[in-house]
PDB file of C-alpha atoms in Angstrom:
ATOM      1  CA  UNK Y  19       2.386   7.799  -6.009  1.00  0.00           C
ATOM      2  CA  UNK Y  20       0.689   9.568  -8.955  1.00  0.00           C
ATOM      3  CA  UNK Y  21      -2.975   9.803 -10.215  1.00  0.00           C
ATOM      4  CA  UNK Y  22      -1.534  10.083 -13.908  1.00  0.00           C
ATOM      5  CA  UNK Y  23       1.747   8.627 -15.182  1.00  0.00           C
ATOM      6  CA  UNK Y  24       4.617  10.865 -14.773  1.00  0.00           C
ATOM      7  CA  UNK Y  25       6.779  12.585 -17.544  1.00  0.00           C
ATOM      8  CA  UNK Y  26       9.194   9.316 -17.580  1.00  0.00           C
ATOM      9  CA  UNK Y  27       6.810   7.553 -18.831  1.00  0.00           C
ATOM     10  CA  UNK Y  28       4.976   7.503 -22.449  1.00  0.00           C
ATOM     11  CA  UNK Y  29       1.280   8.117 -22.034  1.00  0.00           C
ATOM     12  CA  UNK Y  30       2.824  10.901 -19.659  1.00  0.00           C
ATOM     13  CA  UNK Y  31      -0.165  12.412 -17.733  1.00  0.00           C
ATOM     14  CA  UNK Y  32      -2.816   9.675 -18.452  1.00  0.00           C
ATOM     15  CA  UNK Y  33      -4.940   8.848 -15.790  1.00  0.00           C
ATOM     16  CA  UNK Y  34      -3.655   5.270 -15.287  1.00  0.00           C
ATOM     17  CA  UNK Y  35      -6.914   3.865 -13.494  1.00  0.00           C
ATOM     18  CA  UNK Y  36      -8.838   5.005 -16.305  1.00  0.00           C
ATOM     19  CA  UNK Y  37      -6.699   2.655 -18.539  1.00  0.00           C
ATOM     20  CA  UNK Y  38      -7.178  -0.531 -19.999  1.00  0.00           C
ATOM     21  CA  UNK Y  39      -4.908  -3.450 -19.421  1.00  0.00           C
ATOM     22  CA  UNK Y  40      -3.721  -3.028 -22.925  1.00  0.00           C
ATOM     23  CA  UNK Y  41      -3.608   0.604 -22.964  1.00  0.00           C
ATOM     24  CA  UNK Y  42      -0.474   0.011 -19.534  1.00  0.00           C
ATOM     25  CA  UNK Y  43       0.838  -3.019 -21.965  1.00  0.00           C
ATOM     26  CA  UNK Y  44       1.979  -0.662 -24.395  1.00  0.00           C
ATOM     27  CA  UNK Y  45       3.264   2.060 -21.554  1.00  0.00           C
ATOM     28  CA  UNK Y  46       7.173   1.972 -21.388  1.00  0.00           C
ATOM     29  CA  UNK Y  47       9.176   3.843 -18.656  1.00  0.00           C
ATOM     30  CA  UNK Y  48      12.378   5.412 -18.467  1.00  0.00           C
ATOM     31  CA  UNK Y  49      15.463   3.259 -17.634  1.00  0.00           C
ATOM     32  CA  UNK Y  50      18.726   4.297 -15.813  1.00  0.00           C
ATOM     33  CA  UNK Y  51      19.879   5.789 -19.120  1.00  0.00           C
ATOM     34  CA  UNK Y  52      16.740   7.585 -19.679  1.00  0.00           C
ATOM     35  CA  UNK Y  53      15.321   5.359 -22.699  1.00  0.00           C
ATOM     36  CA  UNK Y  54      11.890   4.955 -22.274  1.00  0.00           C
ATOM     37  CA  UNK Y  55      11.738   0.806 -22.461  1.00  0.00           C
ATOM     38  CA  UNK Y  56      10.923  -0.497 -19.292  1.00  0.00           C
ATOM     39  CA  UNK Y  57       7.366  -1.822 -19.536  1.00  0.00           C
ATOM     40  CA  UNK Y  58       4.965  -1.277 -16.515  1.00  0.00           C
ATOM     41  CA  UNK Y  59       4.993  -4.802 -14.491  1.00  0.00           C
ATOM     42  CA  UNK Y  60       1.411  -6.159 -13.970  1.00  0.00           C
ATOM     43  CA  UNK Y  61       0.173  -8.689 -11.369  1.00  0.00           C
ATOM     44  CA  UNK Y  62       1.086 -11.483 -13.563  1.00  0.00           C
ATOM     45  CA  UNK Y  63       4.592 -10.460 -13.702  1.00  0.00           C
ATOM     46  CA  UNK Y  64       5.183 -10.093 -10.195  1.00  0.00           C
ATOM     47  CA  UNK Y  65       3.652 -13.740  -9.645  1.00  0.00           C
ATOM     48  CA  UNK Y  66       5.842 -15.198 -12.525  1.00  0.00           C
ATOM     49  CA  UNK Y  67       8.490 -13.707 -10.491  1.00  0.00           C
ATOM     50  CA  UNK Y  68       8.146 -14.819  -6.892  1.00  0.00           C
ATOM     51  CA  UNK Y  69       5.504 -17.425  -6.896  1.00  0.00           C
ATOM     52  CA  UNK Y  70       7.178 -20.893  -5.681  1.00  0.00           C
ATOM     53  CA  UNK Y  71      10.325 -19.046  -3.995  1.00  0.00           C
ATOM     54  CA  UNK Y  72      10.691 -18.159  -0.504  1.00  0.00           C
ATOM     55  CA  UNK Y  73      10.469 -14.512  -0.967  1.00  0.00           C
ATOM     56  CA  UNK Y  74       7.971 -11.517   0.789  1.00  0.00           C
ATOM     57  CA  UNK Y  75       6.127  -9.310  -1.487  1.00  0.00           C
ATOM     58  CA  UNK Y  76       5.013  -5.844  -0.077  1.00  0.00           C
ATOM     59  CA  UNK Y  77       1.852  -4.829  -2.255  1.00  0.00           C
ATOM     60  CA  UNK Y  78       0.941  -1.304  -1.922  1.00  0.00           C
ATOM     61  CA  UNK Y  79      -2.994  -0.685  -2.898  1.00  0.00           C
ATOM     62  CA  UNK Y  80      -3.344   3.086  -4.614  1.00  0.00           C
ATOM     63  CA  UNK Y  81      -6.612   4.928  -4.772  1.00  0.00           C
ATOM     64  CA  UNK Y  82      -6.849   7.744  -6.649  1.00  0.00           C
ATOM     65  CA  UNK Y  83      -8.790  11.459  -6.684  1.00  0.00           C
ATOM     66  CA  UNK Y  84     -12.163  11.077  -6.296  1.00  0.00           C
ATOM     67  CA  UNK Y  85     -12.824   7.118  -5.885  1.00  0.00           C
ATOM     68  CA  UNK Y  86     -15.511   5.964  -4.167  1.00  0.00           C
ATOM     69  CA  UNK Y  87     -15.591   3.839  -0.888  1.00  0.00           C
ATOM     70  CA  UNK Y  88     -17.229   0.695  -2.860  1.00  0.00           C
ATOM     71  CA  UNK Y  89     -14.755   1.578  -5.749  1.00  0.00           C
ATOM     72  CA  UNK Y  90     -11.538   1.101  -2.262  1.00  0.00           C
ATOM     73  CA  UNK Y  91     -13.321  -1.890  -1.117  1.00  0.00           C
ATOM     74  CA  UNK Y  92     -13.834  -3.536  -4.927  1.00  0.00           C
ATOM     75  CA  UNK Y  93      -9.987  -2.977  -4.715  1.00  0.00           C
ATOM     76  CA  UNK Y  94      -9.450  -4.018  -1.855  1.00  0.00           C
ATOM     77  CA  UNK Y  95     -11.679  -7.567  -2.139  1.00  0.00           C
ATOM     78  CA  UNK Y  96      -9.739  -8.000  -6.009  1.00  0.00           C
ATOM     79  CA  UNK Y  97      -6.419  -7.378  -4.294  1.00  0.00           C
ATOM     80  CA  UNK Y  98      -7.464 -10.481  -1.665  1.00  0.00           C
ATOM     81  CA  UNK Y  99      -8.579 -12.725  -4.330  1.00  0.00           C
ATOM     82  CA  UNK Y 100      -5.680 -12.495  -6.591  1.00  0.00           C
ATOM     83  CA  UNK Y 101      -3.562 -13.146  -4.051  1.00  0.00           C
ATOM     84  CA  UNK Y 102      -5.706 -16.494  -2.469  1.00  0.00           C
ATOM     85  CA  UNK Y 103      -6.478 -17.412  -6.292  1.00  0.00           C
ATOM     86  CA  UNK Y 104      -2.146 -17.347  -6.862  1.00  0.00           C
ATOM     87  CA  UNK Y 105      -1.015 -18.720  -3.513  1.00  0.00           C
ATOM     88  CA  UNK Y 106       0.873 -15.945  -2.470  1.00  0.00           C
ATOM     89  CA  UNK Y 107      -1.744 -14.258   0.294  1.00  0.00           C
ATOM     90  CA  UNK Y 108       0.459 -15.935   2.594  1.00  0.00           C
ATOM     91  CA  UNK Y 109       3.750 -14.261   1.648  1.00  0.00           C
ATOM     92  CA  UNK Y 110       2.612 -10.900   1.342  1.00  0.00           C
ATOM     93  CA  UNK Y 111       2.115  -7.554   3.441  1.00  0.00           C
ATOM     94  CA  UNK Y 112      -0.245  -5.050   2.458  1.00  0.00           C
ATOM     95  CA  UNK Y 113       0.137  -1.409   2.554  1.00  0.00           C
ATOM     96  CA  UNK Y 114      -2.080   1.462   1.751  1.00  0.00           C
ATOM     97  CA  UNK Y 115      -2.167   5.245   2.634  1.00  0.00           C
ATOM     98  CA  UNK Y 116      -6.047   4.816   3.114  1.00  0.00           C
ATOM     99  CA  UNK Y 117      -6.794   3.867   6.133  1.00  0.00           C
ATOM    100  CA  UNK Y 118     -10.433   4.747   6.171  1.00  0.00           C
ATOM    101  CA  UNK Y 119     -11.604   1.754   3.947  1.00  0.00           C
ATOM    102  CA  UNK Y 120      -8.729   0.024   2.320  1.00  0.00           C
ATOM    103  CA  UNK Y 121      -6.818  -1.424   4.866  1.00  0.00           C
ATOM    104  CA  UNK Y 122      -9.986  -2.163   7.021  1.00  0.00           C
ATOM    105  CA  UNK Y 123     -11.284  -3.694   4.107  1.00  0.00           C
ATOM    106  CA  UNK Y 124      -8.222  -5.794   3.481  1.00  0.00           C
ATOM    107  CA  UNK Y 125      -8.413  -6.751   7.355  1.00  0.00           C
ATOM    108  CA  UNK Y 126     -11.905  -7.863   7.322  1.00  0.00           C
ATOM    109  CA  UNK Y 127     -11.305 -10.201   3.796  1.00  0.00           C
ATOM    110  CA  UNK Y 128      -7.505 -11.344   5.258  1.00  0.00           C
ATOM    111  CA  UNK Y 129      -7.491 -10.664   9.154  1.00  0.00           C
ATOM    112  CA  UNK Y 130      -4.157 -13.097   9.366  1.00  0.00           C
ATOM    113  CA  UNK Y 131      -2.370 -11.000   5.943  1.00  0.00           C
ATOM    114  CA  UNK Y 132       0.152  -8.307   7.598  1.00  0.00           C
ATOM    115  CA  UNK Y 133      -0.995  -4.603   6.728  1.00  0.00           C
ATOM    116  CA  UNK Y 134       1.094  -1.422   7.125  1.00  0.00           C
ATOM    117  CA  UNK Y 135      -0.633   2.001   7.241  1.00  0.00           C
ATOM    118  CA  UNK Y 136       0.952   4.759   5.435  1.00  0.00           C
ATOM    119  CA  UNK Y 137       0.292   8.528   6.580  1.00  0.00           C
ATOM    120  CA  UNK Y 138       1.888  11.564   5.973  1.00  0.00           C
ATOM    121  CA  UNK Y 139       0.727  13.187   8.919  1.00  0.00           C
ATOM    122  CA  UNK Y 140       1.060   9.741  11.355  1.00  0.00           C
ATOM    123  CA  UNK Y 141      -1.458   9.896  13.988  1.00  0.00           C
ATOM    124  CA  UNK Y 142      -1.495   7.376  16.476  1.00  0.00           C
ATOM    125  CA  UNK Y 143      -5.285   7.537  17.437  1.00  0.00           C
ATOM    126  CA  UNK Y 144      -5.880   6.808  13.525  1.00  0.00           C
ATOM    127  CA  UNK Y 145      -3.999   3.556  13.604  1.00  0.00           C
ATOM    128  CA  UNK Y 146      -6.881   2.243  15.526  1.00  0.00           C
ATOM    129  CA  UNK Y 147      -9.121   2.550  12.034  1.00  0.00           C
ATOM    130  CA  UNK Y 148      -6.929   0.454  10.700  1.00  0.00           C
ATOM    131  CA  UNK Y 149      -5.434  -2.200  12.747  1.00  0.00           C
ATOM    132  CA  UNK Y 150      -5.689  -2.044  16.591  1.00  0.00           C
ATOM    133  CA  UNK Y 151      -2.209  -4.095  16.640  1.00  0.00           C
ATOM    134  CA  UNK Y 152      -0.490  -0.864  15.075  1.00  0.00           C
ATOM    135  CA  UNK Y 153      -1.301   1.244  17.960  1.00  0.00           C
ATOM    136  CA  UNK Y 154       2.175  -0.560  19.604  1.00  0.00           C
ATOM    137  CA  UNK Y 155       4.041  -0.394  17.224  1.00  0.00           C
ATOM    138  CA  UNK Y 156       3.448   3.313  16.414  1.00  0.00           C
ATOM    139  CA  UNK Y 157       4.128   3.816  19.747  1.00  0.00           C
ATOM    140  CA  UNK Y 158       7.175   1.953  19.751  1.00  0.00           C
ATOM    141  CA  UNK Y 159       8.382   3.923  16.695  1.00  0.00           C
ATOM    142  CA  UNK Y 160       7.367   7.086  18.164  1.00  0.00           C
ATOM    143  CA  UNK Y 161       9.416   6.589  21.272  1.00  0.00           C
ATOM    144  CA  UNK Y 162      12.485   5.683  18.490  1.00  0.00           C
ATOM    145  CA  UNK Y 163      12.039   8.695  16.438  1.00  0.00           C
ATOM    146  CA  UNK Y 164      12.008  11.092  19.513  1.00  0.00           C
ATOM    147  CA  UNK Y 165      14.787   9.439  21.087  1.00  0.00           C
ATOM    148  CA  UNK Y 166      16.642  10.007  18.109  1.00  0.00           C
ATOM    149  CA  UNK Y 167      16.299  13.632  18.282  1.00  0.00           C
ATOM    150  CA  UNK Y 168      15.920  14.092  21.707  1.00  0.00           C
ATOM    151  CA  UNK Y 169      18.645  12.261  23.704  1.00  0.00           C
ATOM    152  CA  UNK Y 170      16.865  11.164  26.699  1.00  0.00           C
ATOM    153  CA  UNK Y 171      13.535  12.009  26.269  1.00  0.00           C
ATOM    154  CA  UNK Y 172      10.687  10.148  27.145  1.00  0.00           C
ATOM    155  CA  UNK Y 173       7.239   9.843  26.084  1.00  0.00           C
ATOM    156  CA  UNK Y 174       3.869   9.537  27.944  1.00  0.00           C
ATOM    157  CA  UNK Y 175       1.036   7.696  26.412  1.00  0.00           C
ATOM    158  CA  UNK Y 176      -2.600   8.684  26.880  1.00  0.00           C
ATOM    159  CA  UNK Y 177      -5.844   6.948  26.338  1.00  0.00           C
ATOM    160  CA  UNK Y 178      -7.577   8.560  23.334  1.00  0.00           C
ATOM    161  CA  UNK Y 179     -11.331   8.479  23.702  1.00  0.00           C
TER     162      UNK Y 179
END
């Protein structure tokens, strides 16, 4: 969730996508104790991990202050190939807060992959950028969430221009 590591972490406050691959090799984390010794998994790790058992991977794709749109789609076509290159395209959902370019991106390269589009201010008109499918079920998890405050209430839907 961070542009820089955070303070559990050695290299605390390094700009992680300006690292190398050896330079987050050498990063260790915090564990439960507070010992900084867990290493930072990379791609490789999470395929040694699933790949061949029946299990669903959720990847989440970061950007980061200040990257460019071909910088979200290079990550977003790199993201698609490692996953078709390992086998595992099939078993995993995508999510990304960026639903300007990511997660179309990601639709255009995988249009069968599952996406989920993060927001902290969830609009349901923007779900449209990103998958036209999502416009349900935001709705149907609108009309949960205000049920669940409201007893009773009911919601009715509009057709944004």
């Amino acid at each position: 969730h961070n542009d820089t590591l955070p303070s559990r972490c050695t290299s605390s406050g390094s700009a992680i996508h300006a690292m190398t691959l050896a330079q987050v090799a050498k990063v260790r984390c915090a564990d439960l104790s507070g010992n900084k010794v867990v290493p930072v998994a990379t791609f490789a790790d999470l395929v040694a991990a699933v790949k061949g058992h029946d299990i669903g991977v959720t990847l989440d794709i970061k950007s980061y202050s200040g990257q460019s749109d071909s910088g979200k789609r290079s990550y977003a076509a790199r993201t698609v190939q490692l996953l078709i290159a390992n086998g595992m395209l099939a078993q995993t959902t995508i999510l990304s807060f960026d639903w300007s370019v990511t997660l179309p991106s990601i639709r255009a390269l995988a249009p069968t992959t599952p996406v989920l589009a993060l927001d902290k201010t969830p609009s349901l008109a923007r779900a449209r950028l990103a998958d036209p499918g999502l416009r349900r079920i935001g709705r149907l998890m609108a009309a949960s969430v205000l049920k669940s405050l409201v007893p009773g209430a009911t919601l009715r839907w509009t057709r944004a221009g």
